[in-house]
PDB file of C-alpha atoms in Angstrom:
ATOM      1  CA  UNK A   1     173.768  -9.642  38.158  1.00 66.00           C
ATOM      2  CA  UNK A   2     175.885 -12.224  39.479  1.00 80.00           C
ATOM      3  CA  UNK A   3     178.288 -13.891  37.081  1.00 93.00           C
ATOM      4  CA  UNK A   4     181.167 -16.226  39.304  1.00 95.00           C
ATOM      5  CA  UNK A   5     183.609 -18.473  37.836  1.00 96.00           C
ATOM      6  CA  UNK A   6     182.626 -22.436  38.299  1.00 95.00           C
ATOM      7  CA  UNK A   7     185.280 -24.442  39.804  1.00 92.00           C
ATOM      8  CA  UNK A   8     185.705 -28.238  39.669  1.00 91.00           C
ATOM      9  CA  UNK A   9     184.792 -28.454  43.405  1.00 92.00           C
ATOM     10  CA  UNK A  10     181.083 -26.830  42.933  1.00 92.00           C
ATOM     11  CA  UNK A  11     180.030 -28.865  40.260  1.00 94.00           C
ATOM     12  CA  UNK A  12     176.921 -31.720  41.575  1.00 95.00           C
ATOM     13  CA  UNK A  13     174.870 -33.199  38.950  1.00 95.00           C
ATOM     14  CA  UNK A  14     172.514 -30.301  39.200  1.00 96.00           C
ATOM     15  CA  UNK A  15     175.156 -28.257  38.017  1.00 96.00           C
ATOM     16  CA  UNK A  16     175.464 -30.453  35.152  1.00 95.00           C
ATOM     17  CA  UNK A  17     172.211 -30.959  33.923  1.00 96.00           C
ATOM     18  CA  UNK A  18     171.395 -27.136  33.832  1.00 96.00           C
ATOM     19  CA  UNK A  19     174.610 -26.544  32.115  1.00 95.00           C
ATOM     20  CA  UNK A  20     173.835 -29.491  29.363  1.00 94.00           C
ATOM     21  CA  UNK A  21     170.537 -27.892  29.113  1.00 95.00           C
ATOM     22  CA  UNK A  22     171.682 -24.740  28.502  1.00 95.00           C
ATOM     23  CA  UNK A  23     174.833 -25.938  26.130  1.00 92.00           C
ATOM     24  CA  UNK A  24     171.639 -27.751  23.926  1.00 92.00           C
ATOM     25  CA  UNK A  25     170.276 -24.094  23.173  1.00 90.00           C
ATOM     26  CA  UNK A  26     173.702 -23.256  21.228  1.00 86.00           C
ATOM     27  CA  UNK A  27     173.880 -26.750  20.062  1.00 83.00           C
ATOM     28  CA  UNK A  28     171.797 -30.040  20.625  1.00 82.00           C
ATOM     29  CA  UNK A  29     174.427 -31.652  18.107  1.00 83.00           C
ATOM     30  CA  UNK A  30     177.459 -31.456  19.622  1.00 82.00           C
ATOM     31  CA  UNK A  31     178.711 -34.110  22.238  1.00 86.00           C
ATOM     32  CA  UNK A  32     179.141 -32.230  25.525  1.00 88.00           C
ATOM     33  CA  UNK A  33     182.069 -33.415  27.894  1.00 91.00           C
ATOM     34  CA  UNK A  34     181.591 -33.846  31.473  1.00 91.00           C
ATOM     35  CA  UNK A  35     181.941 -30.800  33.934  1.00 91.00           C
ATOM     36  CA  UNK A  36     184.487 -32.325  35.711  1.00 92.00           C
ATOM     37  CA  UNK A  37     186.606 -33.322  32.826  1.00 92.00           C
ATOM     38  CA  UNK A  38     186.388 -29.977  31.204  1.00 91.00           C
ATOM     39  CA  UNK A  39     187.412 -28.223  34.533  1.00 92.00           C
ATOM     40  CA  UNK A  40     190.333 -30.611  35.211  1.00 89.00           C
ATOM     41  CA  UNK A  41     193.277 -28.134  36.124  1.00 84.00           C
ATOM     42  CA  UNK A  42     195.436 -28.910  33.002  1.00 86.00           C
ATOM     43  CA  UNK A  43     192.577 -28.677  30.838  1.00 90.00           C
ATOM     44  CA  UNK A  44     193.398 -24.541  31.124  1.00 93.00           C
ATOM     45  CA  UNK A  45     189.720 -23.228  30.884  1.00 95.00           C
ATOM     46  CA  UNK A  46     187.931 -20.876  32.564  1.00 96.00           C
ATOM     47  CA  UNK A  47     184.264 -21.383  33.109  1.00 97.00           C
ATOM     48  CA  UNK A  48     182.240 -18.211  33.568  1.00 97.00           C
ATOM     49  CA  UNK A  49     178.775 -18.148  34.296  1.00 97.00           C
ATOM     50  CA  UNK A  50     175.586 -16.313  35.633  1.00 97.00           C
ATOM     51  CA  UNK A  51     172.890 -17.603  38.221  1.00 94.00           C
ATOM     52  CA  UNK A  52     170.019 -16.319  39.307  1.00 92.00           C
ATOM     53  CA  UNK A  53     168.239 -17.798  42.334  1.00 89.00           C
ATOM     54  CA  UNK A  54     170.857 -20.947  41.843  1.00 89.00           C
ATOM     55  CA  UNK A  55     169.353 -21.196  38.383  1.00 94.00           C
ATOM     56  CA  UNK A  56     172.645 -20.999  35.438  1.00 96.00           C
ATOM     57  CA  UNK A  57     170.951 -18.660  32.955  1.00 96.00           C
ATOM     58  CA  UNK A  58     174.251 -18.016  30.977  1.00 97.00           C
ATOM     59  CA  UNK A  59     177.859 -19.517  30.038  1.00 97.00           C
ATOM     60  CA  UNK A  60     181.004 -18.514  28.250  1.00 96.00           C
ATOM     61  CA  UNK A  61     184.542 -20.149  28.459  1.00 96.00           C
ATOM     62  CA  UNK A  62     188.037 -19.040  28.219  1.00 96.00           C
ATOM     63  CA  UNK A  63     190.225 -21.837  27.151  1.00 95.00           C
ATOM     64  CA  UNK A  64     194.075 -20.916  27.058  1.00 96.00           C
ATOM     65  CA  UNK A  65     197.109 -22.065  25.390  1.00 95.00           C
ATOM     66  CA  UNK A  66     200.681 -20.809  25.021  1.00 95.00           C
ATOM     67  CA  UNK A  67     202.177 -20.589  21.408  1.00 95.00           C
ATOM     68  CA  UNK A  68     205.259 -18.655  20.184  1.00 96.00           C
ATOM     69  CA  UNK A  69     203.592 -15.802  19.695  1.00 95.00           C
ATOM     70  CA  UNK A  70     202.095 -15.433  23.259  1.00 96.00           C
ATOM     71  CA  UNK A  71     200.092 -16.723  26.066  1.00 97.00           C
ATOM     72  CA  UNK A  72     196.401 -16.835  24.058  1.00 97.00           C
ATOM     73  CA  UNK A  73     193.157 -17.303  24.760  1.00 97.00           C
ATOM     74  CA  UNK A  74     189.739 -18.105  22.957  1.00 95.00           C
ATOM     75  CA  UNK A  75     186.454 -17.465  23.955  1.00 95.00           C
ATOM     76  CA  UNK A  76     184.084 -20.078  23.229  1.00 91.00           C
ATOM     77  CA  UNK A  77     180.722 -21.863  24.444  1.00 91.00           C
ATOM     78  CA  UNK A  78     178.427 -18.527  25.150  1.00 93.00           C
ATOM     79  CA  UNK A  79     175.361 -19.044  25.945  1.00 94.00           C
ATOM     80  CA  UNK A  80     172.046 -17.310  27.158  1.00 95.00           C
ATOM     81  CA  UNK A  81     169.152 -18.855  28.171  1.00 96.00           C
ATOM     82  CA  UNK A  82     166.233 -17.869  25.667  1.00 93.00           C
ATOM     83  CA  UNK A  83     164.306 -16.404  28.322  1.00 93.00           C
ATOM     84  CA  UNK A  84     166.974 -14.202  29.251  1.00 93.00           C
ATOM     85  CA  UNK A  85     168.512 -12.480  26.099  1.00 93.00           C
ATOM     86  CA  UNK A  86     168.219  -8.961  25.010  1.00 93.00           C
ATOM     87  CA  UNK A  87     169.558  -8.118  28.883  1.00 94.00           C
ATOM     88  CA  UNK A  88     173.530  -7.420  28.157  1.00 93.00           C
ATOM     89  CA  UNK A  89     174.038 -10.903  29.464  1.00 95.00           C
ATOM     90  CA  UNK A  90     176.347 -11.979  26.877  1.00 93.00           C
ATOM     91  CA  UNK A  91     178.424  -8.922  27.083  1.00 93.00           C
ATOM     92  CA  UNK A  92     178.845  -9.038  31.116  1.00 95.00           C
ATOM     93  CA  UNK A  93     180.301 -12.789  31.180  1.00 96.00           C
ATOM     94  CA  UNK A  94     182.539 -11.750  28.132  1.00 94.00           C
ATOM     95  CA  UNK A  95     183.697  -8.570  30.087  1.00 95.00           C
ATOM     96  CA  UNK A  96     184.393 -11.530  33.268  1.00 96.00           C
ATOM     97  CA  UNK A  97     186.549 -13.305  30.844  1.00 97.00           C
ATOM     98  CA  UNK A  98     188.504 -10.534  29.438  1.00 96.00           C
ATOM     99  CA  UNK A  99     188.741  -9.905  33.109  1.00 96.00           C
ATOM    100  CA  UNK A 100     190.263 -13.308  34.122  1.00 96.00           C
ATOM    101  CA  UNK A 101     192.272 -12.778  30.701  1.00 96.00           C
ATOM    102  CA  UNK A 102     194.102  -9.695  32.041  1.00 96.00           C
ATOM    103  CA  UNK A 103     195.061 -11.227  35.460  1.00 96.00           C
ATOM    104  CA  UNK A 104     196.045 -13.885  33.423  1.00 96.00           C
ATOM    105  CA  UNK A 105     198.240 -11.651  31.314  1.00 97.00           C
ATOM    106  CA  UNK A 106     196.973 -12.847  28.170  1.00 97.00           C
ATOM    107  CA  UNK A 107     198.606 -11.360  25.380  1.00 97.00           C
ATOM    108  CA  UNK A 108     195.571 -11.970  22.907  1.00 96.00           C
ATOM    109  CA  UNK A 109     191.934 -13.297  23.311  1.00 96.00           C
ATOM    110  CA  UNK A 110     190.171 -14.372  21.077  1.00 92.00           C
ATOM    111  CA  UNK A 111     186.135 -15.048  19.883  1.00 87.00           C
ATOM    112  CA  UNK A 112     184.947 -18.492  18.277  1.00 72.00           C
ATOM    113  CA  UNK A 113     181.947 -18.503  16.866  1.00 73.00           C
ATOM    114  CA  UNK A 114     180.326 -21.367  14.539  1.00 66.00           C
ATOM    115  CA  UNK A 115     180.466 -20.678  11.152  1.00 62.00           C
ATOM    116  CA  UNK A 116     176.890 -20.813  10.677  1.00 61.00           C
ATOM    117  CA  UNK A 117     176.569 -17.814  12.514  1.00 60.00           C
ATOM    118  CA  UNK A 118     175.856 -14.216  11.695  1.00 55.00           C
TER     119      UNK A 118
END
């Protein structure tokens, strides 16, 4: 199972387009942003995902902030592909992220999910 962290330098437009279509299984609605724009350094996000045969099957991101009451982060954008879920997928890129969160030093993460979501 290999789940790496994307960086602004590995990101082509194939990189793109599987992450779009991947992004439309949580939500066809929502505008995405570029890659590159969501990767910028002071955007503060970390962009976990798994390939398989250079194929992204899964996302998750870690977007940070500092506030008064501590260096946060959220968890947001996780997705599997269809194909793939049932596998612990899900759980290994959010154990990746809580793993970046702690050589961070985070003092809290937390999980976003959509509302309309059980």
């Amino acid at each position: 199972m290999d789940i790496e962290i994307l960086k602004h330098e590995a990101i082509n437009d194939n990189v793109q387009k599987q992450v779009k279509e991947l992004f439309n299984q949580l939500n066809s609605n929502l505008k995405q942003r570029s890659l590159k724009e969501v990767l910028e350094v002071s955007n503060n996000l970390v962009f976990a995902i798994y390939k398989e045969d250079e194929r992204i099957l899964g996302m998750a991101t870690l977007a940070t902030y500092k506030a008064i009451s501590g260096y946060k982060g959220m968890i947001e954008d996780v997705v599997v592909d269809g194909g793939q879920r049932g596998k612990g997928l899900g759980r290994k890129l959010m154990e990746k992220l809580l793993e970046e969160g702690n050589k961070m030093e985070l003092d809290e993460i937390l999980l976003f999910s959509g509302h309309h979501r059980t």
